[in-house]
PDB file of C-alpha atoms and ligand atoms in Angstrom:
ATOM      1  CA  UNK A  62      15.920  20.971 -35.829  1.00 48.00           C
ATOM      2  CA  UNK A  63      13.078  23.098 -35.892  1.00 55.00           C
ATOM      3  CA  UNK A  64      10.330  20.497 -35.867  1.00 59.00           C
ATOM      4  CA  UNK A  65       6.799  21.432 -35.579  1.00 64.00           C
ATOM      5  CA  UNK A  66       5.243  21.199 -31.863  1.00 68.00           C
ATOM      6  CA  UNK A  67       2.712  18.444 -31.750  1.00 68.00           C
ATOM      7  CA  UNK A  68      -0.389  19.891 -31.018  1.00 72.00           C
ATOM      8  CA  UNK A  69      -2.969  18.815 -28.840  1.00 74.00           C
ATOM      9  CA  UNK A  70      -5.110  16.965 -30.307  1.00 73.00           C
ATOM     10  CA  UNK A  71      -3.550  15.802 -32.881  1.00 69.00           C
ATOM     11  CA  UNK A  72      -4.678  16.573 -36.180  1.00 58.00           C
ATOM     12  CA  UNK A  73      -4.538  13.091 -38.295  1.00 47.00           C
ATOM     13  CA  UNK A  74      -5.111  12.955 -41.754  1.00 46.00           C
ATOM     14  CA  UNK A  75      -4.864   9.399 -43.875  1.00 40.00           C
ATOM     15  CA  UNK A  76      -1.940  10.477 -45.404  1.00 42.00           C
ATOM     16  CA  UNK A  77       0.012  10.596 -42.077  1.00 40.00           C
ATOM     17  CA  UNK A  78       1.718   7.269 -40.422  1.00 41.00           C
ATOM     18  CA  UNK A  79      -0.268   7.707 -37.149  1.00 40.00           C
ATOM     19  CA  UNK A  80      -3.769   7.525 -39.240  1.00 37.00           C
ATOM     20  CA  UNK A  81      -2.176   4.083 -40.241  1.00 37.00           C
ATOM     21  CA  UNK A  82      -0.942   2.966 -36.854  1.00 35.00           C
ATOM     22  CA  UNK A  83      -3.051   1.212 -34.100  1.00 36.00           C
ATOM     23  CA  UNK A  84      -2.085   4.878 -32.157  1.00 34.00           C
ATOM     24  CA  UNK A  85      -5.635   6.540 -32.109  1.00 35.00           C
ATOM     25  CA  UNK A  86      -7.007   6.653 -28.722  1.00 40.00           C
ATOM     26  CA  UNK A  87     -10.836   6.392 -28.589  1.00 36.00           C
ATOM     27  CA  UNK A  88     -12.476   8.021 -25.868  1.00 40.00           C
ATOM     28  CA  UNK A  89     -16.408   7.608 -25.396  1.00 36.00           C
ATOM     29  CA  UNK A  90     -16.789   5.681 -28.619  1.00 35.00           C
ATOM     30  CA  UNK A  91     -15.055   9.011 -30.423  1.00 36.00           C
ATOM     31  CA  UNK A  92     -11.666   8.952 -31.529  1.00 40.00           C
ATOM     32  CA  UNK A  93     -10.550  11.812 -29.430  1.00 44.00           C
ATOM     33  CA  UNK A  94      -8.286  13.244 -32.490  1.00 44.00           C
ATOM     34  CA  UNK A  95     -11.903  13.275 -34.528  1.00 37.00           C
ATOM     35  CA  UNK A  96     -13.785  15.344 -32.157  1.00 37.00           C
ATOM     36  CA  UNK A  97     -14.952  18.623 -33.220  1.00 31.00           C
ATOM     37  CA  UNK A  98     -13.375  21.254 -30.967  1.00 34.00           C
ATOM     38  CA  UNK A  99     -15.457  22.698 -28.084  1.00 28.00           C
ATOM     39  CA  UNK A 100     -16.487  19.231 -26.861  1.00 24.00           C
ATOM     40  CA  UNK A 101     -13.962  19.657 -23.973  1.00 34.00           C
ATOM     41  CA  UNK A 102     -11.206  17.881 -25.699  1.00 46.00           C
ATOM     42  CA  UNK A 103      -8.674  20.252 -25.091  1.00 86.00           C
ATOM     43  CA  UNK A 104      -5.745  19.931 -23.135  1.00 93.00           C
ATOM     44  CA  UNK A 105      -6.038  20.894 -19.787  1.00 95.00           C
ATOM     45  CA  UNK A 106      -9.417  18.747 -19.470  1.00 95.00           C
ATOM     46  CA  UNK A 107      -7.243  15.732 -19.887  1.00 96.00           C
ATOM     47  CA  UNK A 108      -4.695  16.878 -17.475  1.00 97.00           C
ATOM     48  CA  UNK A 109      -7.428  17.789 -15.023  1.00 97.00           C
ATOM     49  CA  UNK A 110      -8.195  14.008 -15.631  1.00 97.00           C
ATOM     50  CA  UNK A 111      -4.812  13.360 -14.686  1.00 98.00           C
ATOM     51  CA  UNK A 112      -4.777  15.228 -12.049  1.00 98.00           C
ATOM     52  CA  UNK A 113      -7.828  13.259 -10.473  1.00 98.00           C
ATOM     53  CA  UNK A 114      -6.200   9.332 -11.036  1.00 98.00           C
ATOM     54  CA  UNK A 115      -3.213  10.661  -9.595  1.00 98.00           C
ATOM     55  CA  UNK A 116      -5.107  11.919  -6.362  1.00 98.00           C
ATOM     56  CA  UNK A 117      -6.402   8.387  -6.622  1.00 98.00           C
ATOM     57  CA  UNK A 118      -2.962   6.688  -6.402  1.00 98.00           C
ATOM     58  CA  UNK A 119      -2.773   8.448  -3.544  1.00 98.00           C
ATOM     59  CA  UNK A 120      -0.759  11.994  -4.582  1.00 98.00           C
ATOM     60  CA  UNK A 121      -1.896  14.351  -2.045  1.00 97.00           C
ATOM     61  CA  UNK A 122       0.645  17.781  -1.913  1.00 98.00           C
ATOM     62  CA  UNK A 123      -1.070  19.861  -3.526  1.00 98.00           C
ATOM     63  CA  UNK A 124       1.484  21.944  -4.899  1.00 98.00           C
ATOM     64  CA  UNK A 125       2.883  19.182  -7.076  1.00 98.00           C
ATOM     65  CA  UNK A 126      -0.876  18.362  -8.326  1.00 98.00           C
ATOM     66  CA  UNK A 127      -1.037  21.830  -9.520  1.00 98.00           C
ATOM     67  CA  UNK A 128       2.374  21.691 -11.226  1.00 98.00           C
ATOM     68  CA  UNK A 129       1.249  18.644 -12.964  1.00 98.00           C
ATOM     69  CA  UNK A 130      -1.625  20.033 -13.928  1.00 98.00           C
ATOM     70  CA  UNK A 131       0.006  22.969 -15.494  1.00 97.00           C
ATOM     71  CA  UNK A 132       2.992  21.216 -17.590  1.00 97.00           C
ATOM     72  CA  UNK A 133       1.931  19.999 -21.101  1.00 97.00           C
ATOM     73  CA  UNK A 134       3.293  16.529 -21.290  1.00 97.00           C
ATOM     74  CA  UNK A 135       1.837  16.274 -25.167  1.00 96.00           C
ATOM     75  CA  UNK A 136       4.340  18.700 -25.733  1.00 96.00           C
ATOM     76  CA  UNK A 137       7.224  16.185 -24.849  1.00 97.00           C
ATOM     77  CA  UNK A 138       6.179  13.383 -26.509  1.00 96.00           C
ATOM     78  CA  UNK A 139       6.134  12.675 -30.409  1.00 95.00           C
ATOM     79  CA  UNK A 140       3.342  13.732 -32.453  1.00 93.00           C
ATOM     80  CA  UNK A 141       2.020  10.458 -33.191  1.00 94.00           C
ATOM     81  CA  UNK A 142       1.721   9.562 -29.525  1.00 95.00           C
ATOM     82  CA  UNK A 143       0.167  12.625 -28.510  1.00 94.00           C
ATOM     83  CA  UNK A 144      -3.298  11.547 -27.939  1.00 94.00           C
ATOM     84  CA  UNK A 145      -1.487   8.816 -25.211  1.00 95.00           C
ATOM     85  CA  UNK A 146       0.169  11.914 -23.068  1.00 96.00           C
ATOM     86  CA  UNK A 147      -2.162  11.807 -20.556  1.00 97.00           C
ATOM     87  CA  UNK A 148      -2.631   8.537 -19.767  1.00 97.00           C
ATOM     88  CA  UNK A 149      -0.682   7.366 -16.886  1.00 97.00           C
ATOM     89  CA  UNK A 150       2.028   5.019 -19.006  1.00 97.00           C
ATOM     90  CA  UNK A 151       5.697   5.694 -20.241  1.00 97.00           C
ATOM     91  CA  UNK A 152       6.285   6.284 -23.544  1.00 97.00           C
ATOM     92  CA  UNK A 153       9.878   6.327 -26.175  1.00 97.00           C
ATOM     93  CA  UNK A 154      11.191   9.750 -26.549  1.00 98.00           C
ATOM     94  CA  UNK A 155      13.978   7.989 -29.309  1.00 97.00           C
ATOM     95  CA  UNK A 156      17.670   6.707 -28.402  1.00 97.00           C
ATOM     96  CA  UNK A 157      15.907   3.612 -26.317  1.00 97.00           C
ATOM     97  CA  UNK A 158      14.815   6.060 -23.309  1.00 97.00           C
ATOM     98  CA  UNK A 159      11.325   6.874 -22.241  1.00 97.00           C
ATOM     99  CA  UNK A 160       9.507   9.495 -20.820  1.00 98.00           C
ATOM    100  CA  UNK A 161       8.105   8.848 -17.379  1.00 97.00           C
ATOM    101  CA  UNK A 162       5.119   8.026 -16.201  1.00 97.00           C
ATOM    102  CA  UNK A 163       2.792  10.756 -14.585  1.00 98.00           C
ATOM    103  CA  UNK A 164       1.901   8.894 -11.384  1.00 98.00           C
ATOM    104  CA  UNK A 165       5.939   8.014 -10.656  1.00 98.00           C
ATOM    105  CA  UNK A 166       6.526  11.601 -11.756  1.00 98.00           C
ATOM    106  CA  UNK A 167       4.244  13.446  -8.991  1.00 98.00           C
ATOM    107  CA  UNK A 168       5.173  10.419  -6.438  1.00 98.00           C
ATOM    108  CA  UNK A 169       8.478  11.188  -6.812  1.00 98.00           C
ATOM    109  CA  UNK A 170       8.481  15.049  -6.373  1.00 98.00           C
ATOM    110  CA  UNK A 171       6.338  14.280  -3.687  1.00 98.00           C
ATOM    111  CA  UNK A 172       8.635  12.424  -1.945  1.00 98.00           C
ATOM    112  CA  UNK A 173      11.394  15.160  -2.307  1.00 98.00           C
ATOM    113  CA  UNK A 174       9.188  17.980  -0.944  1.00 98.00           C
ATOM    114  CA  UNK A 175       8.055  15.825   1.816  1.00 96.00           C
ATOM    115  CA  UNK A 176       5.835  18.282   2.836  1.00 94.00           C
ATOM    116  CA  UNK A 177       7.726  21.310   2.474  1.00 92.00           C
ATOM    117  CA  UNK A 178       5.880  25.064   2.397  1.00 92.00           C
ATOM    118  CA  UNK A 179       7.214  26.682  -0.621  1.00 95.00           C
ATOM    119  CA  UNK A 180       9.383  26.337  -2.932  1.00 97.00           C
ATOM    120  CA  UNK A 181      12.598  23.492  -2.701  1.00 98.00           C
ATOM    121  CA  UNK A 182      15.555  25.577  -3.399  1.00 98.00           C
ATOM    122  CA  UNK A 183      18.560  23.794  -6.053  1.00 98.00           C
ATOM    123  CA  UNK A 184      17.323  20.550  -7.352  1.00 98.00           C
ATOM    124  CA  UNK A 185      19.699  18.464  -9.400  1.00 99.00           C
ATOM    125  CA  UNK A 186      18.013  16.119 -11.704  1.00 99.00           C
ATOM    126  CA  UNK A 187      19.600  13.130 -13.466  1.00 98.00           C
ATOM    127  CA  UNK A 188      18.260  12.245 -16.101  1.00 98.00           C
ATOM    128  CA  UNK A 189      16.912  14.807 -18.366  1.00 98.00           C
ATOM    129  CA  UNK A 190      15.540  12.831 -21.050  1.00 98.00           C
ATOM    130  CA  UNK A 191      12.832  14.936 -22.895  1.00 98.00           C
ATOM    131  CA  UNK A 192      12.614  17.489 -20.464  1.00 98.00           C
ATOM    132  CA  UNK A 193       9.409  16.621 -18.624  1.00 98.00           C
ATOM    133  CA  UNK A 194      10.183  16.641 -15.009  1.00 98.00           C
ATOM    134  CA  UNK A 195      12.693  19.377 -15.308  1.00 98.00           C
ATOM    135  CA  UNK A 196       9.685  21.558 -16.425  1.00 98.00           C
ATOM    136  CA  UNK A 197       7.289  20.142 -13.702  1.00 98.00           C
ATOM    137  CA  UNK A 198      10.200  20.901 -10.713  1.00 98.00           C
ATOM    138  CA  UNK A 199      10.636  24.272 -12.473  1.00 98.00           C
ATOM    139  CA  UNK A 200       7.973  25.205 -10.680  1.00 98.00           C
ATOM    140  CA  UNK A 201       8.238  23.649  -7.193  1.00 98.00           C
ATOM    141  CA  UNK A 202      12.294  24.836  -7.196  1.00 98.00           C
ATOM    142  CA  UNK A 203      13.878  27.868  -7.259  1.00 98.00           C
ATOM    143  CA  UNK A 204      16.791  26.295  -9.322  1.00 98.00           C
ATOM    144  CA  UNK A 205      16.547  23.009 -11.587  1.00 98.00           C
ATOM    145  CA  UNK A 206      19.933  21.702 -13.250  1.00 98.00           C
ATOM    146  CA  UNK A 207      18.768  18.760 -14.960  1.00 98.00           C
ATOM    147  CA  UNK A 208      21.697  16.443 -16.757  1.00 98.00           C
ATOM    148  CA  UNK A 209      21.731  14.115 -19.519  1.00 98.00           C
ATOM    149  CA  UNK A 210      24.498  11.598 -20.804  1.00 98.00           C
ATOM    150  CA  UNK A 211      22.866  11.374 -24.039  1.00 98.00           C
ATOM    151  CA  UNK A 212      23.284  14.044 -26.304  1.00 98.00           C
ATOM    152  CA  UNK A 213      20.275  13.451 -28.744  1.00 98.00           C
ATOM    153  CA  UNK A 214      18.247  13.686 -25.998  1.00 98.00           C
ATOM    154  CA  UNK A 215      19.977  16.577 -24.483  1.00 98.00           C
ATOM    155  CA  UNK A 216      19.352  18.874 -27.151  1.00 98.00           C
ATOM    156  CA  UNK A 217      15.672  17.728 -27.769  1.00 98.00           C
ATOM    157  CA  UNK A 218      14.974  18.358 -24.156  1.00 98.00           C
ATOM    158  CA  UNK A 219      16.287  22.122 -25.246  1.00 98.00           C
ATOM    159  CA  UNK A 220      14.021  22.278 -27.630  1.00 98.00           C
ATOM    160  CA  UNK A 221      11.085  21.070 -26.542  1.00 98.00           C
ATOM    161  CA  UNK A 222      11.666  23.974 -23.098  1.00 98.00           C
ATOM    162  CA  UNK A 223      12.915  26.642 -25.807  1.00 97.00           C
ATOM    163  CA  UNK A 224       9.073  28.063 -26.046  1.00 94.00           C
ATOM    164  CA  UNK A 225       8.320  27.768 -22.364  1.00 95.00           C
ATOM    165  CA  UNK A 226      10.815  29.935 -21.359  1.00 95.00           C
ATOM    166  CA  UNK A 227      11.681  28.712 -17.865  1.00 98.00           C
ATOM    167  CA  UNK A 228      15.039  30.643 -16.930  1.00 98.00           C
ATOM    168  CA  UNK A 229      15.540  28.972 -13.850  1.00 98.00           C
ATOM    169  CA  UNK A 230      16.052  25.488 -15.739  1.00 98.00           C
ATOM    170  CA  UNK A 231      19.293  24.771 -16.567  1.00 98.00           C
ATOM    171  CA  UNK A 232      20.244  21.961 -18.857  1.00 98.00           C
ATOM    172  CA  UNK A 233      23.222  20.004 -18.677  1.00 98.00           C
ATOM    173  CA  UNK A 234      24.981  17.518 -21.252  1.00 98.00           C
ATOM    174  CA  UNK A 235      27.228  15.377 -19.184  1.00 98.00           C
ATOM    175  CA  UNK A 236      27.530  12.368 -17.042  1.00 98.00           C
ATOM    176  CA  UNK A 237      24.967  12.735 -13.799  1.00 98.00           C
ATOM    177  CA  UNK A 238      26.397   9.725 -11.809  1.00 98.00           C
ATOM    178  CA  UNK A 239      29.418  12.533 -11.315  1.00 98.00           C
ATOM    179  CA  UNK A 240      26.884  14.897 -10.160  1.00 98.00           C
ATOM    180  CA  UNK A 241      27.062  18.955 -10.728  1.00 98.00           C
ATOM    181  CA  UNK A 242      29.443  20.333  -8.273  1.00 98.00           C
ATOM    182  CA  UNK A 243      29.127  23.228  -9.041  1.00 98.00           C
ATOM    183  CA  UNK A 244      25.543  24.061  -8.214  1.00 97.00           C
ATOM    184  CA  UNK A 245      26.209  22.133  -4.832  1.00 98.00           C
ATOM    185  CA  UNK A 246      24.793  21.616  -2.154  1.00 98.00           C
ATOM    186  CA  UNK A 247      21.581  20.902  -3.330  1.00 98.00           C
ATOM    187  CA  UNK A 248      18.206  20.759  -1.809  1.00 98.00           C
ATOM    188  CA  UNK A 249      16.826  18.077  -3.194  1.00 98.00           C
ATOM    189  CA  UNK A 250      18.367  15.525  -5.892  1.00 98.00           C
ATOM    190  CA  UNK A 251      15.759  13.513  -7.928  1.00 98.00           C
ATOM    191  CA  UNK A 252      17.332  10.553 -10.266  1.00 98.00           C
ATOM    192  CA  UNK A 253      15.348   8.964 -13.568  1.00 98.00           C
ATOM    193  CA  UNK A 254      17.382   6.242 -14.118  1.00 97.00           C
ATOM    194  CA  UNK A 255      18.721   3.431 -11.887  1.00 96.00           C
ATOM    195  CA  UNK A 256      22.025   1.806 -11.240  1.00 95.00           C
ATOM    196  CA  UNK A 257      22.975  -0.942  -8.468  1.00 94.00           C
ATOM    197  CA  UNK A 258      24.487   1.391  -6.435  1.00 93.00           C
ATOM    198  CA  UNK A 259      24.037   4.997  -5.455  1.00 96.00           C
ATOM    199  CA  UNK A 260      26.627   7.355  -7.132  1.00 98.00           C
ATOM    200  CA  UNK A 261      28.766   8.997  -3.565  1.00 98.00           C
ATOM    201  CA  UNK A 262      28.876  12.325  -5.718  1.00 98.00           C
ATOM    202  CA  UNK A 263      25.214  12.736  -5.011  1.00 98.00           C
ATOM    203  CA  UNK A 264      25.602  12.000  -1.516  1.00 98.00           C
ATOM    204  CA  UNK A 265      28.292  14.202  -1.195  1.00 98.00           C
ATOM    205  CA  UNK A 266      26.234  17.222  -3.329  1.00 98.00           C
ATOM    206  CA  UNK A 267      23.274  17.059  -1.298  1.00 98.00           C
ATOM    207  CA  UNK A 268      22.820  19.702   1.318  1.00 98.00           C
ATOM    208  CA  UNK A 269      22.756  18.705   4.967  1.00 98.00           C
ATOM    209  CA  UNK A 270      18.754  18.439   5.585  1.00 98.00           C
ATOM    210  CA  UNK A 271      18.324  17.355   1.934  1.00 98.00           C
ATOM    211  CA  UNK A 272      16.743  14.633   0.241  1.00 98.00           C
ATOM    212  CA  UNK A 273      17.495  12.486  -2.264  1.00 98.00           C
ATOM    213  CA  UNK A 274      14.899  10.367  -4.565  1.00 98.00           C
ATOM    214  CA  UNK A 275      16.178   7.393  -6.675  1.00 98.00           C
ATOM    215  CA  UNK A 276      15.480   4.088  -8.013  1.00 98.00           C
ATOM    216  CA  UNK A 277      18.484   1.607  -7.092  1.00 97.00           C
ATOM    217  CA  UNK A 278      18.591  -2.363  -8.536  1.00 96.00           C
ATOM    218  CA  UNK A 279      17.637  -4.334  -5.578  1.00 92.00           C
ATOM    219  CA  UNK A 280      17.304  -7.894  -5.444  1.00 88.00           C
ATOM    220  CA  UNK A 281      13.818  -8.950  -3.895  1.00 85.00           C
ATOM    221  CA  UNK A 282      12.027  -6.037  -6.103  1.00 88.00           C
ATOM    222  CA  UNK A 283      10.437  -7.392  -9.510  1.00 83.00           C
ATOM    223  CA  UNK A 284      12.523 -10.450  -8.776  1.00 80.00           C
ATOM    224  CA  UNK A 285      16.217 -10.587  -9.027  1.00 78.00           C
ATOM    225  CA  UNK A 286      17.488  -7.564 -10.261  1.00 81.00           C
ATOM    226  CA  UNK A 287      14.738  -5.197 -10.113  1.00 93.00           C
ATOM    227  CA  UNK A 288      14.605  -1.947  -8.758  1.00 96.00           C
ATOM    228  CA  UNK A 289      13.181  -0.297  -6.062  1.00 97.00           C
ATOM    229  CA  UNK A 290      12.484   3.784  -5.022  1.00 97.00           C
ATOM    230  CA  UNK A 291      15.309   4.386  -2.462  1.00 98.00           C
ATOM    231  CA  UNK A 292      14.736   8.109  -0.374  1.00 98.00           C
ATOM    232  CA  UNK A 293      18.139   9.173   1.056  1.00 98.00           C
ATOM    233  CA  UNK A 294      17.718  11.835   3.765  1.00 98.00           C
ATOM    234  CA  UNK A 295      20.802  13.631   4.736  1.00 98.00           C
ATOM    235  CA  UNK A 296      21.407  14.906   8.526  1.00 97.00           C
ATOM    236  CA  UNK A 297      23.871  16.236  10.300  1.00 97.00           C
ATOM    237  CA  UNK A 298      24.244  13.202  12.204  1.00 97.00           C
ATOM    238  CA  UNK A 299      24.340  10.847   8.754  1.00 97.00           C
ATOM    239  CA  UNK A 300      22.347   9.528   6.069  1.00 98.00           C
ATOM    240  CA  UNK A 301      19.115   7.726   6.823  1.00 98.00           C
ATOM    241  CA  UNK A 302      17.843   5.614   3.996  1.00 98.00           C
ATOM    242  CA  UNK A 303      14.533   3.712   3.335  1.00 97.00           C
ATOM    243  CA  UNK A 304      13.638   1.581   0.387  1.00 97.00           C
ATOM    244  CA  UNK A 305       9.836   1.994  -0.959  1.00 97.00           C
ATOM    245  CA  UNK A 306       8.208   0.163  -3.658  1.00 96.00           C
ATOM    246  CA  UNK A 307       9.001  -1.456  -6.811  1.00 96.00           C
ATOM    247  CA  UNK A 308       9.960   0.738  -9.158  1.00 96.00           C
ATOM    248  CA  UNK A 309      11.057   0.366 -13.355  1.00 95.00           C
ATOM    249  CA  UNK A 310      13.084   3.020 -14.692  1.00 96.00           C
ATOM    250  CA  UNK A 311      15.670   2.452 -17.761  1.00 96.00           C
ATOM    251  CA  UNK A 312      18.896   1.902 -16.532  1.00 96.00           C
ATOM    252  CA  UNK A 313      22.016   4.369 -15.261  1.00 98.00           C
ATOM    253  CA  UNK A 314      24.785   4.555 -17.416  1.00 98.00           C
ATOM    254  CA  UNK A 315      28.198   6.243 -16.864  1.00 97.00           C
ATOM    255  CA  UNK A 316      29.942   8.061 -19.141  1.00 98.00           C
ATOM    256  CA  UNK A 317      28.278  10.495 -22.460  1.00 98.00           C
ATOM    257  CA  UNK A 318      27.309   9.530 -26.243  1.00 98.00           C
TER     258      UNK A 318
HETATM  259  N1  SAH B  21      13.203  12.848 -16.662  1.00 90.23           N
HETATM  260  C1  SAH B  21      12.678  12.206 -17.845  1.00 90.23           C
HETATM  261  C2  SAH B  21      12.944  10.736 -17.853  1.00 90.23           C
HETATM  262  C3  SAH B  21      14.024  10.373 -18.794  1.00 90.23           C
HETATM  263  S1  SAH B  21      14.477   8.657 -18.809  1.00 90.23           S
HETATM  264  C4  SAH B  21      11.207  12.513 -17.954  1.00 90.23           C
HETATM  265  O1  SAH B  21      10.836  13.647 -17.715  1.00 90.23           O
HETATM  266  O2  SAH B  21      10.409  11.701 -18.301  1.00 90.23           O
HETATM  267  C5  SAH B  21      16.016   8.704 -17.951  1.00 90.23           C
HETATM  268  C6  SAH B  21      17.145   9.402 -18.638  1.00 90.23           C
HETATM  269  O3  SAH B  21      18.294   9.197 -17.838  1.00 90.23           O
HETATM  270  C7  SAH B  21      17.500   8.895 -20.031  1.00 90.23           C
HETATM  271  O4  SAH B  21      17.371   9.933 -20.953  1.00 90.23           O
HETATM  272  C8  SAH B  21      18.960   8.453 -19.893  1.00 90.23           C
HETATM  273  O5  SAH B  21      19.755   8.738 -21.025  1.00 90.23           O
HETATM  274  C9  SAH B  21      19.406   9.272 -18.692  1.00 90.23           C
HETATM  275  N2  SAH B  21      20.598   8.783 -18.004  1.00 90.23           N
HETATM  276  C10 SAH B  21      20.976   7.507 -17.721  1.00 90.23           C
HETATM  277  N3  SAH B  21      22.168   7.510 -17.086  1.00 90.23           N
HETATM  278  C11 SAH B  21      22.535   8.818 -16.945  1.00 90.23           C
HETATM  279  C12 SAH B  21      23.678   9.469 -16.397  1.00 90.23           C
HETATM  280  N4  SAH B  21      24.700   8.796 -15.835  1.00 90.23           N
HETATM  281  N5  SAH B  21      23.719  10.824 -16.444  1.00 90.23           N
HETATM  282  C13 SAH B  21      22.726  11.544 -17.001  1.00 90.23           C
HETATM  283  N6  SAH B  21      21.636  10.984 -17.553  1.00 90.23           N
HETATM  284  C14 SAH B  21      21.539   9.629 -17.531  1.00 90.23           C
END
């Protein structure tokens, strides 16, 4: 279980399947995994990088740019597709799911903080995967309970946080589309998956003034059967939703395995 962390670059030698695969980013003319150290190819330079398409696409709260500047996506994604963690693009984290991309990852939390000073307080998250987002809303929340269906991915998401130490994450192994009572009424409620219709648990679990972030299958968005970003805000006089852009998230699945 206790797998090396990929580090960042990678370190490829010929002996190693990612030397062999078509996997090696080049960056000015220089495979980035080749260059010498000191030639700013570290890390946060990339994510600084980042940072600046993502204010390009139009992410302006600058609290969330600073969280994703902060979170070390190469440290969610395998080592052979490392040197790809900071470009804007999904990528497999195993068991058919994928890791999302940066710019629907900041877009989204934007969305949910909608402008809000401080911190959001309980965030349910659906979706765990390999533990990305949960560490990028650990620090925009007070509380994160983040839930996976899949168990695989469940406990690599605990091992990829295990170093990071984030004690006001909490991972949970179960179906999301039931929600997490017991941490209700949350704040904010941020789904990575999509289904046709929008689970009534989540509805019910978010807090009166609350907001809720999801893709949902819509007809009319990438054709028939696509999906689109659905923001659910809760009031005391109802629920007031509005449909955004196009969106492409795997699909929402009930029950675990
Ligand atoms: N949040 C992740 C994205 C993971 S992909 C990131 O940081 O990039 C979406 C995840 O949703 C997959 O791991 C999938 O297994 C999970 N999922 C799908 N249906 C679910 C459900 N009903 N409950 C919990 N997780 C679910």
């Amino acid at each position: 279980m206790n797998k090396p962390r990929p580090s960042f670059p990678a370190r490829l030698d010929a002996k190693a399947p990612a030397a062999r695969a078509p996997l090696l980013k080049v960056a000015g003319g220089v495979p980035m995994a080749n260059r010498p150290a000191g030639l700013g190819m570290d890390s946060a330079a990339h994510r600084q990088r980042m940072v600046q398409l993502l204010q390009k696409q139009g992410v302006r709260d600058s609290a969330v740019l600073a969280a994703m500047a902060s979170v070390e996506r190469h440290r969610f994604v395998d080592s052979a597709l490392v040197n790809q963690a900071y470009e804007d693009t999904s990528l497999p984290i195993g068991l058919g799911q994928t890791i999302s991309k940066p710019g629907v990852v900041s877009r989204m939390i934007e969305l949910l903080r909608n402008g809000a000073e401080g911190k959001l307080g309980r965030v349910l998250e659906i979706g765990t995967g390999c533990g990305y987002q949960a560490a990028v809303l650990s620090q925009l929340a007070q509380e994160v309970y983040s839930m996976e269906r899949l168990r695989g991915l469940h406990e690599k998401a605990r091992e990829n946080l295990r170093t990071m130490r984030l004690p006001n994450v909490h991972l949970l192994f179960g179906d999301g589309m039931e929600g997490y009572a017991r941490g209700a009424p949350y704040a904010a409620i941020i789904a990575a998956a999509g289904g046709e219709a929008l689970p009534q648990a989540w509805v019910d679990q978010l807090a009166v003034g609350g907001r809720l972030v999801a893709p949902v299958v819509r007809d009319g968005f990438n054709g028939s059967g696509g999906q689109a970003l659905l923001v659910l805000d809760k009031t005391s006089g109802g629920v007031r939703q509005t449909l955004l852009e196009a969106v492409h998230f795997v699909p929402l699945k009930s029950g675990v395995a």
